[in-house]
Each structure stands twice: as C-alpha cells, then as structure tokens.
Amino acid sequence: MANNIETCTVKEFRQTLLWPVQLITDASQGKIQRPWDILKNISDTPWREIEDDFSMAAQCLSELRYQEFVTFMPYAQRFLYGEGKHGKEAGGYGESPIHIFTRNDVTQVRITLTHDTAPILLKVAHIELYFFYDIDIAFLALEVTGKDIQLKHAMDTLYRLGRTYPNYWEESGDAGHCAKSIEWLDSNNQVLSSSDYQDKTRYLAFVKDNHVPCVSLHWEFLMRPLVQHYSSQVGEIRYREIEYQRMPLMGYFAFESITELTRGDLIRLGLVTQPWDSNSLPFTEDFLADFEKKYCYDRYWDNQKIDPWSTTRIMCTGQNFVVVGSQQHRVFTNNKTGIKNNYQNQYFLLFLIAHFQKAALLMLSDRMVQAISRLNLESEQSIKSFRQNIRNVMGVFLRFTHRYWFESISDQAVSKDLFNMMHKQLGTADLFEKTRRRIMDMAEYLEGEEIKRQADTVVRLTVVTIFGLIGTMTSGILGMNIFDFTQISTSSKLLYFMGIFIPVSALTFYTVIKSRRLSLFLDALSNENAGLKYKLSKLKKVWFGKVED
C-alpha cells in the first residue's frame, strides 16, 4: 500500500490553539483585578473588545448563536452569556463574566516546518484574548485554516505550530519539535513578527536568570501589550505560563474520502504525533490496544465506512480535540447544522470551559504555594501577610466553585458526552478535590491559629483578673472609712490617688508581661498532688528561667 500521508490531501484543514496563562497580580490586596479595563484604556494596541451578539442593537439574535446558546444548561448559559435585562434589573447574575478581545492586524501565518519543506501559507481565521472575572487567568485563542493541504504537512503543522518554546535543540541547531520558522503576516504579506526558536542563547540565559521558560518572540508579539512576567519589558498586565509548553489544540480535517486513512493515520491525528508511514503505528500495539475505547467518540463512525453519514470520528485526549470526516456528507461540512459549525462554536466552548476550569485550579494551587514559600515564621508581618493571602485564596476558590465549577454543562447527548470525556481525561474533578482539600487544610490551620491566639488572650486576661483582685480588695478596704480622707485638701486627695494609681497600673502591665509564666504558676498552685518544692520552682520561673510553650 502506498504511503497515504504523501498522497492524501486534506480538503479543508482547521487548527485552533488555546493558550492559558496566569496573570500576575498583587494577591495581598484582596481586590478583584480588571485587566480588561487596563487593556481597553491602552491606545496603541491592536486589541479591541468584542461586542457580543446579545448586547448589540439588532432586533433578533442570529440563528447560529441561538443554536449555540440552547446547547447549554441554564447555569452554563449564565456563565457564557450573562443574564438578560430582566435578570439584571432584578439584581441577578448580571453581565457575562467573560471579556473577549480580538485583533485583525494578523491575517496569515507562514510556517516552514523543516529544512526540506516549502513554506505553507495558512489564513488566520481569528485571534482572541479571553479574560474571566475574579480569576487571574487569560486565554489566547488562535484559529488557522487552509485548503488542499498534503496530509503529511497538515499533521506536521498540527504537531509543531502551538509550541511556545523549544524542548531541546538538534545538532543542526534546529529547535526540537518546533517549526523551522513561523511568521505572522498582515494583509499586504508583510512580516509582523517571526519565531526565534534557533536562538538557543536567549532561551538558556532567560532560564538561568529567571528559572522559568522563555516565550518565543512571535508569541510574545501576539500577546502584547501583555508582557511576560520575568522579562525586562514594561507592561501593566503581566503573565506567565501555567501549563506545558505545547498549547491545547483542536483540529478539523475534511477529506474527499475517509477510506484513505489507516488506523496509524487516525491514531497519529488523535494523539497529535509527528507524521510517519501510514502502515505503521506511532507506539506499540499493546500501548494502543484501547485507543479507540479511551479516546474516540464514534457516534458518527463505522469502521466499514460504507455510508458517508458514518465517516466522522471525534478524538479527544483532553489536551487535544481532533475531528476527521468526509466532506461528501453534509453532517460533517454543513455550515449551519453540521460538525463543522459545532466545531467552531459549541465544541470550542466545551474545550474552552474544560481548560479554563483546569487552569483556574492550577492558578489557585500556585497562589497557595507562593503564600507558603514567602512565609517567614520569625517575622510578624510575614505571618500577617500569609494569613491574608490564604484568606484571599479561600475567597476566590469559594466564588469559583459557585460561579464557574460544573461537571456537566449540557443535556444534549453529544455535547454532554464530549465534555465528560474532556473532564475525565484532563483529571479536572480530581484536581478540584485536591485543591479543595488543600484549601480546607489551610482553613483549618488558620482556624487553629486563631483559636490558639484567643485562648492565649483568655489566659492572660484571667491571670490579670486574678492578680487584679488583690488590688480590688485593697481599694475596697480603703473605701471602708478606715482612713478619713474627707477632711484633706483636693491636692492631697489627688496625690493619694496618683500614689495608688501609678503602682497599680505598673503592677497590671507587669502582670500582663508575666501572664504566661504566672498562669503556669497558678496551674501548679491549684494542683493538690504537687508538692511545695514543685510549686516554688514554678514560682521561681516567673522571674528566672525559660518560659514553657
């Protein structure tokens, strides 16, 4: 059999990249950050906020947007689209917590995969930047499209395009797993920015100085005016990577005939591996024995491929979401109700929500690690900052749980099944439980510390009260007319008052200072089984010796 990847052509190719980054904010302030407001106020930026269909002045919603809307459950609808005017007026959910920006200066991408391949020109369908209310996470979304592309090149593009930095360098100097060159082009085919994967010195020096990976220049360009946190660039919105260097991706492959693809081709597409001989497998047969069961959603797939209706396979590994099918049947290519439309709308939102939830939980875990790392038990200010940071994280997690966390977002069969697959393969539910337990552990620790401080305060007040009782009784005796102070002058009365007030105050403050030691002495004094020697030793420690914990 001929090598299919050399002869097979992808009639329509789409790749959607989703890059989650953590926004760096001052968590100690406990305020909700609004990076979208900062971005809107920057004049020299290509980013412009998208006016949602729901807020536009048109009389009716578009039918495609309506189909997308009704896919989701009511709580997911409120998350994605907010509430209508009646809900806002009633003090309900209000606007959608998602703020989306887009740019139109980059219209094409020219990618040179390897030394021996000619550059491939792909159209940039859209570039978007997503912000979420109360969650310090942003997503860069990029979709590129092409037609009549050799399967080998489409597979290699899927594999190489979404790399933020190289894993290693070949002996030739080429960056491992990355494209030879990636260039963003404008509508006049002018290069706006290009990759610098071969600049090994830049990447090595950045990691040495900052202990974090360095983002390639062409991705830095797309994110501006957002700047990498540890870079020397000046910017009000700073970010750092929160996941692996290969971005989560979606792929759409429309073929003239799906029968040309072998099992090896399908597995390579589903797992997003490098192209190779179609008659081979990317890994061992034992490793791939449950590939179809674990990663394939075959509601529209028949292995016999007799009917064009049953030639659509959806493959989901959590990190990847790839759809392949035949353009001969409208169930796949129809722009209104087909898989293509769902891929661009419903499936994209499923993918976005699943990865948003994972990124948000990773961000919260990272903030807890930062709080603990900065804790200095010898510094009272550090301890106070630690308590405040942990309380802020607890507040964000509580709001995240009630606003953004749901394990099912649709009752439509396909959307429901696909979201469940994403959740399971990303391990989001387990991550949620682990994060919740860690935060609860922190809450218990803070509660225990608070109880301990309150107990210490009660002990001190009790000791002061006991020893103050002596002074109270003494003053009571003085008020029994044993001494007649009514006949003396006012100045003499004031002198007597100060003569009692000053030593009593000094004794009270001194008692507070020694309250912990005195409490131990009182415990010993009240112990009927303890001997006189033991009680005297505790009395001696009020002034001498080390205080006991």
Coordinates of C-alpha atoms in Angstrom, one line a residue, residues 67-73 297 342 346 409-418:
Q67 CA -28.2 27.1 18.3
E68 CA -25.1 27.6 20.3
F69 CA -27.0 29.1 23.3
V70 CA -29.6 26.3 23.6
T71 CA -26.8 23.7 23.7
F72 CA -26.0 24.6 27.3
M73 CA -27.8 24.2 30.7
Y297 CA -16.2 9.2 20.3
N342 CA -20.3 22.7 16.0
Q346 CA -20.2 24.5 20.7
I409 CA -22.9 21.8 31.2
S410 CA -25.3 20.3 28.6
D411 CA -28.0 17.7 28.3
Q412 CA -27.6 17.4 24.6
A413 CA -26.1 13.9 24.1
V414 CA -23.0 14.7 22.1
S415 CA -22.0 17.9 24.0
K416 CA -22.7 16.1 27.3
D417 CA -20.6 13.1 26.3
L418 CA -17.7 15.2 24.9

